[in-house]
Short mmCIF file of N, CA and C in Angstrom, two decimals:
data_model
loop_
_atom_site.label_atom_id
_atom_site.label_comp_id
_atom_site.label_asym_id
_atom_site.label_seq_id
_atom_site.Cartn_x
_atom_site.Cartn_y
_atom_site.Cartn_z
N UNK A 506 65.68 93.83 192.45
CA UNK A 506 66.68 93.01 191.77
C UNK A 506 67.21 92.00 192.77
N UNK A 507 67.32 90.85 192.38
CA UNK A 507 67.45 89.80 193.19
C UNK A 507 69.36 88.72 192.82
N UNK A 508 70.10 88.87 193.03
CA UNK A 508 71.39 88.28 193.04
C UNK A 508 71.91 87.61 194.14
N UNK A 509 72.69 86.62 193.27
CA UNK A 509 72.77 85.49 194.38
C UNK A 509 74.13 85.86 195.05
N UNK A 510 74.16 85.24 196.63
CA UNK A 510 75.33 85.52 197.10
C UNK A 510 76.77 84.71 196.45
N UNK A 511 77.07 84.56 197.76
CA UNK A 511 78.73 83.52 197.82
C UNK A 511 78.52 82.57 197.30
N UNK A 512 77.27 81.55 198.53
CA UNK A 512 76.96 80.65 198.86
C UNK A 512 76.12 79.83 198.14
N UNK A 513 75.43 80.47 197.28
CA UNK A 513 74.37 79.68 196.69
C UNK A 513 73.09 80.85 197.18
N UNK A 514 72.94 81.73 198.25
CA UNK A 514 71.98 82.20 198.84
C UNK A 514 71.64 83.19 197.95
N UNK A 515 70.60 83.74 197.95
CA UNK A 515 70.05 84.89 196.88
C UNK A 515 69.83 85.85 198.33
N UNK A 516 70.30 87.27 197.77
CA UNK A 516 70.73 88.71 198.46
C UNK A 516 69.78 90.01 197.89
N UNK A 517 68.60 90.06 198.07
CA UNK A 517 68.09 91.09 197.92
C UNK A 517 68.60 92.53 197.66
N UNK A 518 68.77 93.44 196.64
CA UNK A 518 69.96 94.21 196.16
C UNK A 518 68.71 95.70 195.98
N UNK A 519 68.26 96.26 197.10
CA UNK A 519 67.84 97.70 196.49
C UNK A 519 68.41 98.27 195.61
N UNK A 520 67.67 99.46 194.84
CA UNK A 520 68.29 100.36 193.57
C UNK A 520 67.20 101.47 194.32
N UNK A 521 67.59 102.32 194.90
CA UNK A 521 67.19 103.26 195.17
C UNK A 521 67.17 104.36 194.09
N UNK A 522 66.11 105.21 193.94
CA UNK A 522 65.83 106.34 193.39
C UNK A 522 66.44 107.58 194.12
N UNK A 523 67.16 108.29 193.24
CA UNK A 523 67.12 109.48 193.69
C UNK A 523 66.93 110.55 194.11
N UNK A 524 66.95 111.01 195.34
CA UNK A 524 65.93 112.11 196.26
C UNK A 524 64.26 111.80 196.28
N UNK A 525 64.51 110.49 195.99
CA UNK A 525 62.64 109.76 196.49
C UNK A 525 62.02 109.91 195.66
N UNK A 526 62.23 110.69 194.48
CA UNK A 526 61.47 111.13 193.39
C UNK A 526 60.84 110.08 192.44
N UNK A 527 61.12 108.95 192.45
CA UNK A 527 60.55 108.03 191.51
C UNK A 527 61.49 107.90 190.36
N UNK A 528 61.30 106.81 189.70
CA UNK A 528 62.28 106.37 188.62
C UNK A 528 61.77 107.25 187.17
N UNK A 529 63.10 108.19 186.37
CA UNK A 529 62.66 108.98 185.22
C UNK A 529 62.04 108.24 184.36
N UNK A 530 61.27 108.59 183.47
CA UNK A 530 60.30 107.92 182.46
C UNK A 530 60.33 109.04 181.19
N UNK A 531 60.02 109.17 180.14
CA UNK A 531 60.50 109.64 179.26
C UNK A 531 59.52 111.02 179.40
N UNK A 532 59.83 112.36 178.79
CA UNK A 532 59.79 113.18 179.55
C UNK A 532 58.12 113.79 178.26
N UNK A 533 58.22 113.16 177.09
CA UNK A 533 56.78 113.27 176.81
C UNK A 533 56.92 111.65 176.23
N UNK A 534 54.89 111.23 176.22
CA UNK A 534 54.83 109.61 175.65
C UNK A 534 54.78 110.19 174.08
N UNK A 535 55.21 108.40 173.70
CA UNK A 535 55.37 108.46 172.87
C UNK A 535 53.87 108.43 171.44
N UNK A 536 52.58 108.57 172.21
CA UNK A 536 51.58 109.24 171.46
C UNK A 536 51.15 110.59 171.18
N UNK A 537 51.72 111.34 171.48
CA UNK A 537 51.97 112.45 171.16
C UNK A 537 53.13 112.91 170.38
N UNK A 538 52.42 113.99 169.13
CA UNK A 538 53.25 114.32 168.23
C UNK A 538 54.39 115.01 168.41
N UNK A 539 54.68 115.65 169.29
CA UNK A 539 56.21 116.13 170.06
C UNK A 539 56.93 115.05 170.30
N UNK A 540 56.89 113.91 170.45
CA UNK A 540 57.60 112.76 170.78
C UNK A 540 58.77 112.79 169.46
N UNK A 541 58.31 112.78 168.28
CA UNK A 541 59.15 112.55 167.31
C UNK A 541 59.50 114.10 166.77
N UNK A 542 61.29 114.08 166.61
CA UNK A 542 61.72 115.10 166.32
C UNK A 542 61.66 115.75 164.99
N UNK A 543 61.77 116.82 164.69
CA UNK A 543 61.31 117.62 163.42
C UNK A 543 62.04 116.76 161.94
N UNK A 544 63.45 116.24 162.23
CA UNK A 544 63.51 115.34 160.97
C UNK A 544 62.89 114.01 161.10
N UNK A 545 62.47 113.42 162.17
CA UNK A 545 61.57 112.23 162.08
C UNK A 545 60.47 112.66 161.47
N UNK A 546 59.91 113.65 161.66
CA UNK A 546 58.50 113.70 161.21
C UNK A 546 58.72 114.14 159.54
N UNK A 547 59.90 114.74 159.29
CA UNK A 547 60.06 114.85 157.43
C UNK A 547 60.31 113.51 157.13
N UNK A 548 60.92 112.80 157.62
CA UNK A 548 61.28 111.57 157.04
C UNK A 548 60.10 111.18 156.76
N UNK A 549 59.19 110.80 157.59
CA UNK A 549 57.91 110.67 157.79
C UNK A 549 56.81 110.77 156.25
N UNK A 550 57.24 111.87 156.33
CA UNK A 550 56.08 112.44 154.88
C UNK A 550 57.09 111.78 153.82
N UNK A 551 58.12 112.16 153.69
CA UNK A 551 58.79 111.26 152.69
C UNK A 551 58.70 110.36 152.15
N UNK A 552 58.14 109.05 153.29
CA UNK A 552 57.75 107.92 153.30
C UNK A 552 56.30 107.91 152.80
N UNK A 553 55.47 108.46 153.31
CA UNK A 553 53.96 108.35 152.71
C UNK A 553 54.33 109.10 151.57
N UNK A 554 54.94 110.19 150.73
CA UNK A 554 55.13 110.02 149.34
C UNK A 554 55.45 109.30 148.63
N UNK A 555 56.03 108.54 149.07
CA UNK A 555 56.81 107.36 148.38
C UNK A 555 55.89 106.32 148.08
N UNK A 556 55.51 106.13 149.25
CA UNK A 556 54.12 104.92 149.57
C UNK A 556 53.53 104.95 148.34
N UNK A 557 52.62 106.35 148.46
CA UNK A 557 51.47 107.02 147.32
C UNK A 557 52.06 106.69 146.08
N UNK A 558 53.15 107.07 145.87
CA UNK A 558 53.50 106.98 144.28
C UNK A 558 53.69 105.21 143.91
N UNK A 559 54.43 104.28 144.90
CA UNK A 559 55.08 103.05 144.55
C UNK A 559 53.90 102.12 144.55
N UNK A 560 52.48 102.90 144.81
CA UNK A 560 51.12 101.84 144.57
C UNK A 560 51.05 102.18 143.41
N UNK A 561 51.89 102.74 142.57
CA UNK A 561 50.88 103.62 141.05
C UNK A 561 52.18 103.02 140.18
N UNK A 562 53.19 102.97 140.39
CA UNK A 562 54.61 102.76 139.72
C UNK A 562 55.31 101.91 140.38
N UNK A 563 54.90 100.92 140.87
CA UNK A 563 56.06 100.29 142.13
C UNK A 563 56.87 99.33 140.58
N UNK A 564 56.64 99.26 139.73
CA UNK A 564 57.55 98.08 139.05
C UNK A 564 58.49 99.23 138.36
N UNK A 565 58.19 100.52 138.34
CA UNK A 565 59.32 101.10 137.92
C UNK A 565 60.23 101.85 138.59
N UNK A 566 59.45 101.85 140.24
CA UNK A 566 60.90 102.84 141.10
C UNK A 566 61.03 101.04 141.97
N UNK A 567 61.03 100.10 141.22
CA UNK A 567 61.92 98.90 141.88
C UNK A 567 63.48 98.96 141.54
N UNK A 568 64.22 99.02 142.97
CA UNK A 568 65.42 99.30 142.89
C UNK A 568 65.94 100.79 143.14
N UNK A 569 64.52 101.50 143.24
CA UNK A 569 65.08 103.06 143.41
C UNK A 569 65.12 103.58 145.14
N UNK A 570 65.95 104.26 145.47
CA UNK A 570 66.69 104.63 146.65
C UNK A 570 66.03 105.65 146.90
N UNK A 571 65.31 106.13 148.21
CA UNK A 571 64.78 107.67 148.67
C UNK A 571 65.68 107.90 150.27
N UNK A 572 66.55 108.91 149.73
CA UNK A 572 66.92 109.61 150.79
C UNK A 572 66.56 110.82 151.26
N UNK A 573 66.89 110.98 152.44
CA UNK A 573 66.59 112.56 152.96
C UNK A 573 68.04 113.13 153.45
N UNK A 574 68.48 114.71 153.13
CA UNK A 574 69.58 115.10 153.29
C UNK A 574 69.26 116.52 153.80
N UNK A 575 69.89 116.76 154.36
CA UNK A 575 69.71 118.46 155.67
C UNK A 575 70.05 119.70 154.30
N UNK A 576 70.78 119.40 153.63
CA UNK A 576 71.27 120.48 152.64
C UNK A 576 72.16 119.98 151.13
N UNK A 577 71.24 120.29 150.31
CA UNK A 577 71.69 120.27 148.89
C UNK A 577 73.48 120.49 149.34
N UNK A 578 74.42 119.78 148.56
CA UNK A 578 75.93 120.50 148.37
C UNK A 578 75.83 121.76 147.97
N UNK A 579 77.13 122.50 147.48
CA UNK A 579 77.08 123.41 147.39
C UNK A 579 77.50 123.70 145.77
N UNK A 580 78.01 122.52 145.41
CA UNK A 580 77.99 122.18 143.73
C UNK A 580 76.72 122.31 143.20
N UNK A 581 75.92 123.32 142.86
CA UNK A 581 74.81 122.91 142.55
C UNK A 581 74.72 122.37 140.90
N UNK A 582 73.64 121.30 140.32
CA UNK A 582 73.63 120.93 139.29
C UNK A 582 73.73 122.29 137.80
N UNK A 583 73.63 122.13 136.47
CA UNK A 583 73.92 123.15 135.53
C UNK A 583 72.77 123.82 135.23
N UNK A 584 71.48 122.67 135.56
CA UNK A 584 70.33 123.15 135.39
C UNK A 584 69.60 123.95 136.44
N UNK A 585 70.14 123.79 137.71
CA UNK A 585 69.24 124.21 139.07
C UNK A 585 69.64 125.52 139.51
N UNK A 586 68.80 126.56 139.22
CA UNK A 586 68.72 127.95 139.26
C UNK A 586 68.08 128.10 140.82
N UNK A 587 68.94 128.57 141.57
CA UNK A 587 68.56 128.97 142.88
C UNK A 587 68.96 127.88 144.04
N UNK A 588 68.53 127.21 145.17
CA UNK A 588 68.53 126.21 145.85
C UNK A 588 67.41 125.07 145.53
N UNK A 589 68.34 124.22 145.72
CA UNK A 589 67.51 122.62 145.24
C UNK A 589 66.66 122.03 146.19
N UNK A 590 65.60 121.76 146.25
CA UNK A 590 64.89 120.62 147.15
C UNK A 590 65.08 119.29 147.30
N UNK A 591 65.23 118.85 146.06
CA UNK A 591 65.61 117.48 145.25
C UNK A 591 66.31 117.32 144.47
N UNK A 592 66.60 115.76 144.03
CA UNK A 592 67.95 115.77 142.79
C UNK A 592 67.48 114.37 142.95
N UNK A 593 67.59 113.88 141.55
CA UNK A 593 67.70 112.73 141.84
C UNK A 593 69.10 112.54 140.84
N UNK A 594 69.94 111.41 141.19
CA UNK A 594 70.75 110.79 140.68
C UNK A 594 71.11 109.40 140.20
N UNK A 595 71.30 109.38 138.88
CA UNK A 595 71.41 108.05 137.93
C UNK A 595 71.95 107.48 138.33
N UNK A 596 71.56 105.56 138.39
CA UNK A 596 72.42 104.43 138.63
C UNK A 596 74.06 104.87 137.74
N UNK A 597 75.16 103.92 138.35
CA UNK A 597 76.39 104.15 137.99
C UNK A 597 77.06 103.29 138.69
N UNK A 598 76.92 102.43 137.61
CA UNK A 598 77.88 101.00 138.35
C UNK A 598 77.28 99.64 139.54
N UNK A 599 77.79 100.07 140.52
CA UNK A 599 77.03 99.36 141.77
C UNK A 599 76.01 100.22 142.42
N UNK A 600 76.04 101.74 142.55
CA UNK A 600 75.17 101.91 143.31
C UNK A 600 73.67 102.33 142.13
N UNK A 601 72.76 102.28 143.14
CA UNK A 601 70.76 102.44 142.04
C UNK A 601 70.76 103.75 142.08
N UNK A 602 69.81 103.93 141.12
CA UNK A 602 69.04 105.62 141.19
C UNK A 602 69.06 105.74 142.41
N UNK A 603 69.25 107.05 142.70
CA UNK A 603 68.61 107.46 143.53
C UNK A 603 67.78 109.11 143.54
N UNK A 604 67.03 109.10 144.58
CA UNK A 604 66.13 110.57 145.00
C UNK A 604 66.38 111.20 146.46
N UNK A 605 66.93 112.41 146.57
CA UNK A 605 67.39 112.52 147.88
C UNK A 605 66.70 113.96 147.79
N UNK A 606 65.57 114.34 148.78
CA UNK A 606 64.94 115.50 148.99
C UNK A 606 65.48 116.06 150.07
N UNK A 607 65.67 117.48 150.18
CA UNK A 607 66.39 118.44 151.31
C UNK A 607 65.61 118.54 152.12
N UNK A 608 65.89 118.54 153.43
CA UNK A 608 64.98 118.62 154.25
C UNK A 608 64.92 120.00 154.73
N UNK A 609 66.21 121.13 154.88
CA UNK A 609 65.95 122.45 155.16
C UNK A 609 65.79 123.33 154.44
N UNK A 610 66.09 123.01 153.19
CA UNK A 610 65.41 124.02 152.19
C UNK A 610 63.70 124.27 151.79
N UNK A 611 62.90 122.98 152.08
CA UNK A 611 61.57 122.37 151.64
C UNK A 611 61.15 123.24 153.26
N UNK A 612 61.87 122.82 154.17
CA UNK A 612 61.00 123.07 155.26
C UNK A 612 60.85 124.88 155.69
N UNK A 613 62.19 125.56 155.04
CA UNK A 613 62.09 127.03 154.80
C UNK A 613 60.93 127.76 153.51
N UNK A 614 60.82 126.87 152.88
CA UNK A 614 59.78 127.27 151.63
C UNK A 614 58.51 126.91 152.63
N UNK A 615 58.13 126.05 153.19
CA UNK A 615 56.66 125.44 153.29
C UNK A 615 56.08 126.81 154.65
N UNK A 616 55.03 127.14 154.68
CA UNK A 616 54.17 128.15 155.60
C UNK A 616 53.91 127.42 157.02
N UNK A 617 53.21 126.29 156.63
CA UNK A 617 52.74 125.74 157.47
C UNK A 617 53.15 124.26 157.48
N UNK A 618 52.93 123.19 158.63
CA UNK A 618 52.91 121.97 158.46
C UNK A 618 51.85 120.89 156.87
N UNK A 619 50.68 121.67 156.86
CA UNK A 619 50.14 121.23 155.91
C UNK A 619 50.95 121.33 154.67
N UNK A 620 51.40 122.98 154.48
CA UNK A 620 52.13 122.90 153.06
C UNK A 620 53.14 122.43 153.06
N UNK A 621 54.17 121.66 153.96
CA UNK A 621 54.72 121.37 153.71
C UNK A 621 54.75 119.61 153.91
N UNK A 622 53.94 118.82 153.62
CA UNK A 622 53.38 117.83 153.04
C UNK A 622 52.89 117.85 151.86
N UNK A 623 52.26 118.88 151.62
CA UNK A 623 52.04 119.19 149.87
C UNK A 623 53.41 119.57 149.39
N UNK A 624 54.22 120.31 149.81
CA UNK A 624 55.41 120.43 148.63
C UNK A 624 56.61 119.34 149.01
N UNK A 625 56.38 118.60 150.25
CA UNK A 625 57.92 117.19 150.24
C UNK A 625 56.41 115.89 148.98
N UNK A 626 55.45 116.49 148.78
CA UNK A 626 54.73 115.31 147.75
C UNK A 626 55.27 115.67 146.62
N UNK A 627 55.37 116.83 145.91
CA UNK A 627 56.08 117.97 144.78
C UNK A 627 57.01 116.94 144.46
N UNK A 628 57.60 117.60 145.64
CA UNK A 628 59.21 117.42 145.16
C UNK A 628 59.49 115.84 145.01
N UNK A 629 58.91 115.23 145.16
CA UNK A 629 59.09 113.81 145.47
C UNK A 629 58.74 113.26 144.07
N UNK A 630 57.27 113.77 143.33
CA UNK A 630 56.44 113.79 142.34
C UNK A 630 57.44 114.39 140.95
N UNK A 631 58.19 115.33 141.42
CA UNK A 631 59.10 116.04 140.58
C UNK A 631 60.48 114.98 139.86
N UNK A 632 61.00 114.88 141.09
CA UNK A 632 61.99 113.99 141.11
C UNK A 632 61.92 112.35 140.33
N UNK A 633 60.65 111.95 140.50
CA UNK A 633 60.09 110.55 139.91
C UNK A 633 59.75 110.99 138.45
N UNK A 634 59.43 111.87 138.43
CA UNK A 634 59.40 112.50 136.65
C UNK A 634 60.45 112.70 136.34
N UNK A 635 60.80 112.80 136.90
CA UNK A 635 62.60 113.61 136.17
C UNK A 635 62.90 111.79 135.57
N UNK A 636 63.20 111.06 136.66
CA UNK A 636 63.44 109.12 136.70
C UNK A 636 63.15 108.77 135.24
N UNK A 637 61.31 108.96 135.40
CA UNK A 637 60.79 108.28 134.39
C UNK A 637 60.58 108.94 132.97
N UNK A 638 61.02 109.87 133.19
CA UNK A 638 61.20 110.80 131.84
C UNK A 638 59.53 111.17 131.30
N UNK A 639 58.47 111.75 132.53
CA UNK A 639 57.35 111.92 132.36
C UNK A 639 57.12 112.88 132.65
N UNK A 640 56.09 113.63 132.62
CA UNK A 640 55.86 114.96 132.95
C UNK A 640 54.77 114.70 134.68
N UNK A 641 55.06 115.48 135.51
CA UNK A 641 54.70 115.03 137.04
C UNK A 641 53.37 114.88 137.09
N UNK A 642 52.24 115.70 135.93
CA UNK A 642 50.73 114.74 136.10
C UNK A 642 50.73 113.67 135.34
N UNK A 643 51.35 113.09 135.13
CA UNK A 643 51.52 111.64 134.37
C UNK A 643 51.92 110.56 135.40
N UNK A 644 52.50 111.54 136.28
CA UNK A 644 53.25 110.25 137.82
C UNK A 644 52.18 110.37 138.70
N UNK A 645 51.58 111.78 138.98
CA UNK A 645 50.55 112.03 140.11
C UNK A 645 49.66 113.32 139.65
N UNK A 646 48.13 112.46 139.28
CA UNK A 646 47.10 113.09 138.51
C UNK A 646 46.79 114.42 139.41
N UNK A 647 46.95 114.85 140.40
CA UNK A 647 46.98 115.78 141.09
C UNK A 647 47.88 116.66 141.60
N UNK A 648 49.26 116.56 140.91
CA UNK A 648 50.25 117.22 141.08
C UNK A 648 49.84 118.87 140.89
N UNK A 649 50.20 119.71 141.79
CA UNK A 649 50.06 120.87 141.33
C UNK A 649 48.85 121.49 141.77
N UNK A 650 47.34 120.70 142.05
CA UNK A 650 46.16 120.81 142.27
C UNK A 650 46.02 121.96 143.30
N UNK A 651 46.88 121.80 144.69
CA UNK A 651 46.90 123.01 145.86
C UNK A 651 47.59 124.30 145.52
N UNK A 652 48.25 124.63 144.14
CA UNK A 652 48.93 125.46 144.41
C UNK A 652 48.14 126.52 144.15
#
């Protein structure tokens, strides 16, 4: 790093490292799948569900909202027997539909990493039926196919 003096003169300014060790660098890169933390990587699938479905329906979830949330409330809806994965909720006023999938309930149901890309697609598939008032192989011809 190079800063100028008083005078106009430029003052050569070491930044020494600590105990010689070299300057920290991040402690895994960022191509490797440990890099991104366990809700980055749900968000993640979230997003490629979304993707998948909005090439098949994009003129009808235009305007629709996908969130991700750690835990359903504790109000649960009149219809939802047990713990919720998803919900989606009707425009009302200013704010849009929206779809908000749980991220610790989905991720306690799923076995493995695989299944649980097949069931945040479910629930995602579920939720867009519920929207469009369709039944979920009508949104995604393969809904259901792994189970």
């Amino acid at each position: 790093m190079v800063r100028v003096g008083d005078v106009g003169e430029t003052v050569a300014v070491r930044r020494r490292d600590r105990r010689g060790r070299g300057l920290r660098g991040p402690l895994m890169p960022s191509s490797l799948p440990g890099y991104r933390t366990r809700a980055q990587r749900f968000d993640a699938m979230v997003l490629d569900a979304v993707e998948v479905l909005e090439r098949r329906w994009a003129h009808e979830l235009e305007g629709v909202e996908f969130a991700v949330e750690e835990v359903p409330p504790s109000n649960p809806a009149p219809w939802e027997a047990g713990v919720a994965l998803g919900r989606y909720f009707p425009a009302d006023g200013t704010a849009a539909h929206r779809i908000v999938v749980y991220r610790r309930p989905v991720e306690t149901r799923a076995a493995d990493p695989e299944d649980l890309a097949e069931l945040v697609q479910q629930v995602v598939v579920e939720q867009v039926a519920f929207l469009l008032g369709r039944a979920p192989h009508d949104i995604d011809p393969d809904y259901g196919d792994s189970l």
